[in-house]
XYZ file of C-alpha atoms in Angstrom:
554
model
C 0.000 0.000 0.000
C 2.829 2.390 0.928
C 4.518 1.670 -2.389
C 1.354 2.542 -4.246
C 1.004 5.801 -2.292
C 4.613 6.766 -3.039
C 4.105 6.108 -6.730
C 0.921 8.157 -6.557
C 2.921 11.181 -5.330
C 5.883 10.675 -7.652
C 3.906 10.816 -10.880
C 2.461 14.335 -10.373
C 5.846 15.652 -9.248
C 7.579 14.379 -12.345
C 4.757 15.592 -14.567
C 5.096 19.081 -13.042
C 8.844 18.996 -13.641
C 8.299 18.059 -17.279
C 5.745 20.849 -17.639
C 8.216 23.348 -16.214
C 10.855 22.276 -18.709
C 8.370 22.401 -21.588
C 7.050 25.865 -20.712
C 10.553 27.300 -20.289
C 11.498 27.077 -23.961
C 15.083 28.037 -24.679
C 16.510 29.902 -27.677
C 18.909 28.028 -29.929
C 22.616 28.046 -29.133
C 23.365 30.389 -32.048
C 20.646 32.763 -30.863
C 22.296 32.826 -27.456
C 25.733 33.455 -28.963
C 24.316 36.282 -31.058
C 22.738 37.939 -28.012
C 25.910 37.519 -25.965
C 28.147 38.945 -28.677
C 26.216 41.720 -30.467
C 26.897 44.472 -27.890
C 30.665 44.172 -28.447
C 30.441 44.952 -32.183
C 30.540 48.598 -33.322
C 30.223 50.647 -36.498
C 33.223 52.744 -37.579
C 33.466 55.654 -40.005
C 36.691 57.323 -41.122
C 37.401 59.811 -43.902
C 36.661 63.292 -45.184
C 34.186 65.017 -47.477
C 34.573 68.196 -49.485
C 32.636 70.265 -52.010
C 33.588 73.255 -54.147
C 31.603 75.595 -56.387
C 33.223 76.485 -59.713
C 31.413 78.420 -62.446
C 28.066 77.898 -60.659
C 28.562 74.128 -60.565
C 29.115 72.142 -57.374
C 31.771 69.456 -57.273
C 31.995 67.024 -54.372
C 34.206 64.158 -53.353
C 34.383 61.735 -50.419
C 37.456 59.788 -49.391
C 36.845 57.289 -46.620
C 35.183 54.099 -45.505
C 32.518 52.711 -43.209
C 33.176 49.384 -41.539
C 32.799 47.285 -38.434
C 34.935 46.506 -35.400
C 34.695 45.002 -31.931
C 35.907 45.699 -28.405
C 38.849 43.606 -27.186
C 39.400 45.411 -23.874
C 36.913 47.135 -21.518
C 38.870 50.402 -21.682
C 37.746 51.222 -25.212
C 40.216 49.277 -27.376
C 38.682 48.170 -30.685
C 39.972 45.925 -33.486
C 39.136 46.709 -37.105
C 40.740 46.579 -40.557
C 43.513 48.983 -41.474
C 41.769 49.807 -44.752
C 38.684 51.017 -42.837
C 40.666 53.871 -41.228
C 43.330 54.363 -43.899
C 41.889 57.680 -45.147
C 42.516 59.379 -41.796
C 45.800 57.723 -40.876
C 47.816 60.884 -41.666
C 45.420 63.318 -40.004
C 43.059 66.075 -41.024
C 45.443 68.170 -43.133
C 46.482 65.269 -45.343
C 42.842 64.347 -45.837
C 42.068 67.933 -46.926
C 44.958 67.858 -49.339
C 43.716 64.622 -50.877
C 40.175 65.981 -51.265
C 41.466 69.197 -52.869
C 43.463 67.207 -55.413
C 40.471 65.016 -56.305
C 38.156 68.015 -56.727
C 40.743 69.775 -58.892
C 40.956 66.690 -61.120
C 37.168 66.757 -61.599
C 37.197 70.460 -62.520
C 40.160 69.954 -64.863
C 38.203 67.233 -66.675
C 35.371 69.724 -67.357
C 37.637 72.723 -68.020
C 40.869 71.456 -69.615
C 42.394 74.950 -69.840
C 42.353 75.716 -66.105
C 45.557 75.599 -64.081
C 45.076 72.470 -61.974
C 47.692 73.463 -59.372
C 46.111 76.864 -58.915
C 42.656 75.288 -58.537
C 44.066 72.904 -55.923
C 45.380 75.826 -53.870
C 42.077 77.685 -54.125
C 40.078 74.639 -53.092
C 42.399 73.849 -50.183
C 42.145 77.412 -48.907
C 38.362 77.425 -49.218
C 37.687 74.099 -47.519
C 40.026 75.187 -44.746
C 37.983 78.300 -43.990
C 34.356 77.232 -44.322
C 32.028 74.329 -43.727
C 32.470 72.773 -47.150
C 34.947 70.302 -45.691
C 34.129 67.639 -43.113
C 36.607 65.344 -41.386
C 35.195 62.338 -39.576
C 36.706 59.573 -37.485
C 34.075 58.074 -35.253
C 32.735 54.989 -33.560
C 28.951 54.747 -33.332
C 27.536 53.362 -30.091
C 23.869 52.880 -29.285
C 22.195 55.261 -26.810
C 24.762 57.989 -27.425
C 23.820 61.406 -28.767
C 27.246 61.942 -30.313
C 29.669 59.564 -32.042
C 32.909 58.749 -30.231
C 36.094 60.064 -31.895
C 38.898 57.524 -31.940
C 42.668 57.575 -31.888
C 44.793 54.997 -33.661
C 46.937 52.905 -31.319
C 48.406 50.391 -33.766
C 48.182 50.868 -37.524
C 48.400 47.881 -39.833
C 48.873 47.647 -43.590
C 45.755 47.798 -45.748
C 45.141 44.572 -47.629
C 46.511 41.140 -46.811
C 47.114 39.394 -43.526
C 48.385 42.535 -41.751
C 45.187 44.476 -42.410
C 44.618 44.907 -38.656
C 44.405 48.189 -36.754
C 43.747 48.898 -33.072
C 41.826 52.087 -32.285
C 40.677 53.449 -28.934
C 37.775 55.565 -27.722
C 37.308 57.181 -24.311
C 35.054 54.798 -22.425
C 35.088 52.244 -19.622
C 33.399 48.891 -19.000
C 32.861 48.186 -22.693
C 31.567 44.675 -23.557
C 34.404 42.544 -24.908
C 34.786 39.537 -27.208
C 37.367 36.905 -26.283
C 39.819 35.769 -28.932
C 40.063 32.033 -29.582
C 42.603 29.926 -31.442
C 42.035 29.944 -35.196
C 44.500 27.037 -35.581
C 41.835 24.777 -34.056
C 39.261 25.654 -36.733
C 38.166 22.719 -38.873
C 36.557 22.443 -42.297
C 32.782 23.113 -42.212
C 32.857 24.341 -38.616
C 29.840 26.520 -37.837
C 30.591 30.224 -37.401
C 28.721 33.472 -36.788
C 29.615 36.755 -38.494
C 28.440 39.930 -36.744
C 28.792 43.338 -38.358
C 27.256 46.342 -40.081
C 26.916 45.709 -43.832
C 25.783 48.978 -45.394
C 23.379 47.151 -47.705
C 21.343 46.277 -44.623
C 20.472 49.889 -43.809
C 20.941 52.007 -46.941
C 18.421 52.443 -49.730
C 15.467 51.342 -47.617
C 12.926 53.234 -45.563
C 14.423 52.326 -42.211
C 14.479 54.408 -39.055
C 17.705 56.154 -38.106
C 17.988 53.941 -35.020
C 18.481 50.967 -37.344
C 22.073 51.995 -37.999
C 22.847 50.814 -34.453
C 21.515 47.315 -35.183
C 24.258 44.821 -36.028
C 23.481 41.936 -38.376
C 24.166 38.362 -37.243
C 24.750 35.771 -39.979
C 25.338 32.041 -39.729
C 27.979 30.426 -41.897
C 30.667 27.782 -42.157
C 34.396 27.488 -42.701
C 34.590 26.526 -46.367
C 38.413 26.408 -46.535
C 41.024 26.800 -43.793
C 44.101 26.448 -46.022
C 43.900 29.454 -48.344
C 47.126 31.450 -48.738
C 47.756 35.017 -49.851
C 50.569 35.954 -52.231
C 52.874 36.543 -49.258
C 52.059 33.003 -48.028
C 49.975 34.313 -45.121
C 46.966 32.207 -44.155
C 43.348 33.340 -44.413
C 40.064 31.566 -43.711
C 37.511 31.264 -46.518
C 33.921 31.464 -45.312
C 30.542 30.436 -46.580
C 28.656 33.370 -45.036
C 26.941 36.582 -46.076
C 29.181 39.648 -46.228
C 28.977 42.968 -48.050
C 30.391 46.477 -47.968
C 30.629 47.609 -44.353
C 31.384 44.081 -43.117
C 35.134 44.709 -43.052
C 36.318 44.329 -39.473
C 33.436 42.027 -38.497
C 34.360 39.290 -36.007
C 33.970 35.641 -36.993
C 32.910 33.585 -33.954
C 33.183 29.858 -33.262
C 30.506 27.882 -31.425
C 31.911 29.032 -28.077
C 31.485 32.702 -28.938
C 35.242 33.207 -29.370
C 36.731 35.249 -32.215
C 38.576 32.988 -34.665
C 38.919 35.528 -37.464
C 38.028 38.970 -38.823
C 36.448 39.727 -42.205
C 38.931 41.550 -44.415
C 38.666 40.548 -48.096
C 35.914 39.394 -50.407
C 35.983 37.827 -53.823
C 33.079 38.934 -56.023
C 31.020 36.967 -58.511
C 29.790 39.801 -60.750
C 27.241 37.614 -62.532
C 25.580 36.470 -59.318
C 26.397 39.539 -57.240
C 27.808 37.284 -54.522
C 30.670 37.911 -52.132
C 33.063 35.216 -50.930
C 34.498 36.587 -47.688
C 37.921 35.833 -46.243
C 39.000 36.301 -42.642
C 42.303 37.126 -40.963
C 43.196 34.463 -38.350
C 43.541 35.448 -34.697
C 47.336 35.129 -34.584
C 47.800 38.403 -36.481
C 45.079 40.052 -34.381
C 46.728 39.011 -31.101
C 50.041 40.445 -32.248
C 48.451 43.809 -33.101
C 46.743 43.921 -29.697
C 50.073 43.272 -27.994
C 51.801 46.031 -29.962
C 49.062 48.490 -29.058
C 49.970 48.122 -25.375
C 46.812 46.414 -24.199
C 45.540 42.881 -23.638
C 42.412 40.994 -24.656
C 40.358 40.434 -21.509
C 36.727 40.712 -20.515
C 35.367 42.737 -17.606
C 32.628 42.680 -15.009
C 29.986 43.877 -17.476
C 30.328 40.718 -19.571
C 29.616 38.534 -16.550
C 26.626 40.652 -15.455
C 25.129 40.651 -18.948
C 25.548 36.894 -19.379
C 24.011 36.222 -15.945
C 21.107 38.531 -16.802
C 20.392 36.709 -20.057
C 20.499 33.313 -18.359
C 17.989 34.521 -15.748
C 15.808 36.015 -18.486
C 15.721 32.724 -20.384
C 14.767 30.955 -17.145
C 11.841 33.409 -16.825
C 13.280 34.987 -13.667
C 12.533 38.457 -15.007
C 13.001 40.285 -11.714
C 16.461 38.823 -11.277
C 17.289 39.515 -14.926
C 16.122 43.126 -14.666
C 18.431 43.706 -11.686
C 21.415 42.436 -13.690
C 20.459 44.447 -16.786
C 20.126 47.652 -14.764
C 23.599 47.063 -13.337
C 24.929 46.712 -16.897
C 23.247 49.957 -17.961
C 24.742 51.767 -14.978
C 28.236 50.662 -15.961
C 27.889 51.093 -19.745
C 24.863 53.181 -20.809
C 25.694 52.755 -24.524
C 25.041 48.989 -24.422
C 23.126 48.171 -27.618
C 20.703 45.580 -26.195
C 20.155 46.612 -22.595
C 17.293 49.136 -22.885
C 15.119 46.705 -24.830
C 15.869 43.873 -22.403
C 14.927 46.045 -19.421
C 11.652 47.028 -21.123
C 10.903 43.404 -21.993
C 11.612 42.296 -18.419
C 9.352 45.006 -17.001
C 6.568 43.984 -19.370
C 6.909 40.320 -18.418
C 6.782 41.235 -14.724
C 3.684 43.391 -15.296
C 2.040 40.510 -17.162
C 2.794 38.179 -14.214
C 5.102 36.048 -16.310
C 7.871 36.153 -13.724
C 8.235 32.911 -11.843
C 10.768 31.198 -9.679
C 12.180 28.112 -11.293
C 10.704 25.312 -9.188
C 11.968 22.629 -11.525
C 15.029 21.644 -9.413
C 12.798 21.327 -6.341
C 10.267 19.225 -8.209
C 13.002 16.988 -9.535
C 14.478 16.721 -6.031
C 11.066 15.818 -4.585
C 10.564 13.274 -7.330
C 13.997 11.823 -6.573
C 13.239 11.724 -2.843
C 9.948 9.955 -3.387
C 11.577 7.546 -5.814
C 14.198 6.795 -3.175
C 11.475 6.309 -0.578
C 9.761 3.855 -2.881
C 12.985 1.902 -3.283
C 13.469 1.762 0.494
C 9.888 0.622 1.064
C 10.271 -1.991 -1.631
C 13.520 -3.205 -0.062
C 11.948 -3.382 3.427
C 8.941 -5.216 2.062
C 11.113 -7.757 0.229
C 13.313 -8.197 3.278
C 10.294 -8.896 5.491
C 9.015 -11.337 2.944
C 12.417 -13.041 2.844
C 12.558 -13.285 6.625
C 9.050 -14.728 6.687
C 10.019 -17.366 4.146
C 13.202 -18.178 6.055
C 11.286 -18.584 9.307
C 8.820 -20.916 7.627
C 11.559 -23.136 6.234
C 13.324 -23.247 9.624
C 10.165 -24.368 11.373
C 9.619 -27.082 8.790
C 13.138 -28.505 9.324
C 12.809 -28.291 13.103
C 16.182 -26.527 13.423
C 16.673 -24.879 16.825
C 16.262 -21.117 16.762
C 19.348 -19.393 18.255
C 18.948 -17.021 21.165
C 18.842 -13.361 20.174
C 22.261 -11.723 20.560
C 22.474 -7.970 21.088
C 24.956 -6.404 18.692
C 27.755 -4.595 20.506
C 27.414 -0.792 20.386
C 30.418 0.886 18.800
C 31.062 4.488 19.730
C 32.141 6.428 16.651
C 35.066 8.773 17.054
C 34.482 12.062 15.304
C 37.659 13.738 14.178
C 37.548 17.508 14.469
C 38.546 19.087 11.184
C 41.446 21.509 11.290
C 40.838 25.164 10.543
C 41.349 26.104 6.918
C 40.699 28.852 4.428
C 37.815 27.950 2.149
C 38.671 29.073 -1.353
C 35.879 29.711 -3.848
C 36.098 27.424 -6.868
C 34.841 27.866 -10.366
C 31.457 26.466 -11.299
C 32.808 23.190 -12.657
C 34.115 22.382 -9.163
C 30.839 23.115 -7.374
C 30.117 19.502 -6.544
C 33.676 18.331 -5.834
C 33.617 16.166 -2.673
C 34.900 17.931 0.428
C 38.179 16.737 1.913
C 39.438 17.262 5.453
C 42.606 19.337 5.331
C 45.486 18.621 7.675
C 48.042 21.045 9.029
C 50.461 19.729 6.382
C 48.440 21.204 3.504
C 50.356 22.570 0.526
C 49.071 25.989 -0.512
C 49.806 29.283 -2.232
C 49.007 32.556 -0.497
C 48.287 35.750 -2.428
C 48.728 39.160 -0.778
C 47.590 42.327 -2.578
C 48.791 45.946 -2.046
C 46.006 46.568 0.499
C 47.254 43.686 2.643
C 44.349 41.364 1.800
C 45.488 37.732 1.802
C 43.818 34.778 0.097
C 44.901 31.157 0.326
C 44.481 28.419 -2.271
C 44.944 24.899 -0.889
C 46.688 22.544 -3.318
C 45.757 18.854 -3.344
C 44.845 18.053 -6.935
C 46.880 17.808 -10.116
C 46.234 21.259 -11.573
C 45.027 24.709 -10.489
C 44.429 28.036 -12.226
C 44.790 31.608 -10.992
C 43.151 34.637 -12.634
C 40.356 37.186 -12.389
C 38.020 35.136 -14.603
C 35.784 33.664 -11.924
C 34.548 30.876 -14.213
C 38.131 29.830 -15.045
C 40.088 30.419 -11.848
C 40.228 28.194 -8.751
C 40.368 31.260 -6.493
C 38.038 34.269 -6.491
C 40.016 37.410 -7.374
C 37.104 39.525 -8.609
C 37.283 41.961 -5.678
C 39.196 45.237 -5.602
C 42.964 45.204 -5.202
C 43.656 42.366 -7.642
C 43.670 44.273 -10.951
C 47.372 43.598 -11.551
C 46.395 39.956 -12.115
C 45.301 39.082 -15.647
C 42.048 37.392 -16.578
C 44.004 34.116 -16.996
C 47.281 34.687 -15.153
C 48.840 31.372 -14.111
C 48.518 27.589 -14.145
C 49.974 25.275 -11.476
C 50.619 21.612 -12.342
C 51.705 19.006 -9.805
C 55.224 17.679 -10.309
C 56.433 15.168 -7.742
C 55.820 16.559 -4.258
C 55.626 20.166 -5.508
C 53.941 22.258 -8.187
C 55.310 23.931 -11.301
C 53.839 27.358 -12.052
C 53.421 28.577 -15.642
C 52.795 32.156 -16.781
C 49.486 32.653 -18.629
C 46.927 30.071 -19.683
C 48.994 28.077 -22.156
C 48.018 30.199 -25.167
C 49.275 33.629 -24.127
C 51.337 35.175 -21.335
C 49.887 37.345 -18.596
C 50.159 41.119 -18.906
C 52.249 41.810 -15.785
C 54.053 38.469 -15.769
C 55.305 36.443 -12.786
C 58.700 37.433 -11.358
C 61.251 35.737 -9.106
C 64.554 37.372 -8.180
C 63.596 40.306 -10.443
C 63.380 38.067 -13.507
C 60.238 36.766 -15.224
C 59.769 33.030 -14.970
C 60.556 31.126 -18.142
C 57.658 31.435 -20.588
C 57.913 27.755 -21.569
C 59.520 25.931 -18.638
C 57.722 27.842 -15.909
C 59.167 27.580 -12.380
C 59.211 24.567 -10.048
C 58.028 25.907 -6.715
C 59.845 25.127 -3.457
C 58.639 25.675 0.086
C 59.017 29.341 1.008
C 59.273 30.667 -2.572
C 57.985 34.223 -2.963
C 57.025 35.353 -6.452
C 55.860 38.788 -7.559
C 53.045 39.592 -9.940
C 53.896 42.983 -11.429
C 56.977 45.100 -10.716
C 55.351 48.259 -9.319
C 55.658 47.971 -5.497
C 52.465 50.022 -5.076
C 50.470 47.732 -7.352
C 51.956 44.309 -6.805
C 50.689 40.938 -5.616
C 53.017 38.648 -3.644
C 52.547 34.912 -4.175
C 54.019 32.702 -1.425
C 54.280 28.925 -1.799
C 54.193 26.653 1.241
C 54.783 22.909 1.324
C 55.532 21.814 4.924
C 55.929 18.173 3.876
C 58.576 19.180 1.361
C 60.350 21.198 4.054
C 60.497 18.170 6.345
C 61.805 15.881 3.604
C 64.549 18.376 2.744
C 65.542 18.648 6.404
């Protein structure tokens, strides 16, 4: 009877859990990647425009380009193509000079007898003194009344594999795309291309606000082995691209940049473009030369957490995250709409707590109860059968013997620092730590100390909370890179490596005023003190302790 009752309760619980899953429909993975990544992609304009009136006829000429780019650092660093900003690379005066020459050529074509040099001087003087000349170098961000002027930090060479330029605008907390490893790309891998093709917003009756809407296109790697004339590698894509797409990031299925649109072959008969992308190796090198590093910031975590809550229909929680994003970066392209949508869902009483885990847990509990009841019932039945067979054989029944009571000794755990772990370690079984624990201790300039106990084979240190084995997201740890160090067990000790295996940290790891070897790392010994950064006022001290190693040496 009890088994039947348990089953009676289990069925509704599991049905409710299934209903919760069914009602909470999720967007596709590519839709999620598009939402995560769109805010990091920007529109860029660079060039100059001039007009001149000669014999009651107006002549005009524009020299410049409109393209795409994307943030690679929260402090306003943007990657784009060199050819997108080439027209303004030498400054305003050179751009004026170029416009004057082009206008003079047009006038000369209509009036062959005019002195072209004299016309050039007249035009240059005129565009210098009135509004007939416009110089523009801007980055367009959503929710901003004015475009952001940029400065060039690292200028590449237009065309080819070095067509990469790093520009910077004055902003903070910008949403950032992480660069991946283009060497790992395989034929027919799925990719997303995000950018601002001009064909998507010119020539149609679209609102002005539409120019802030990036286009997201699905595609595939159609060839990973194409070579330019200088033998540099490029990726051939099967994806939509058009004018204005130059500088668009190409993302893998993890949302990492594996290339940047730079060239396009054209089929004139079909009007089709075959885009090519620069691999990330050249992009990483340009970022390094510009004096910055590719790393994400707090806004990326808040935005991702907000979207996950939104998709779980926790609209109140999502709205809180989205408002925090807006406070840090008001120009975020998606955030206003997401806040409005969340408010509307809350007003429509769509917001709900996700009870699914509880329902599943209850279902599991009741299922376990059923198993126990079944076991008890079978055991009783077995005992009953055994008793019957004993009586039939007339075997003597032994006297009942009381089992001795064993007092359990409870060992008191030693005091230890509990270090936050990344999500993948959330359910790692707890282990009692002894006084002989091996650990590293980090001390920041404010005197705050954190300890990471070492027992496993490998550990990671950085400010990326989802990657690191120690939480360094608080203030005072900014000298540490997003992915700063890896520790691998070697014998009784650990070897520390700079960076994450693909790139070095920004401020490096130092011992005896020398950076540790970029390939060999450094085998830690008890008492070693390493420095992260060389500025004493902004430096983290890493101390390694291995008491067992100390005793064995003694």
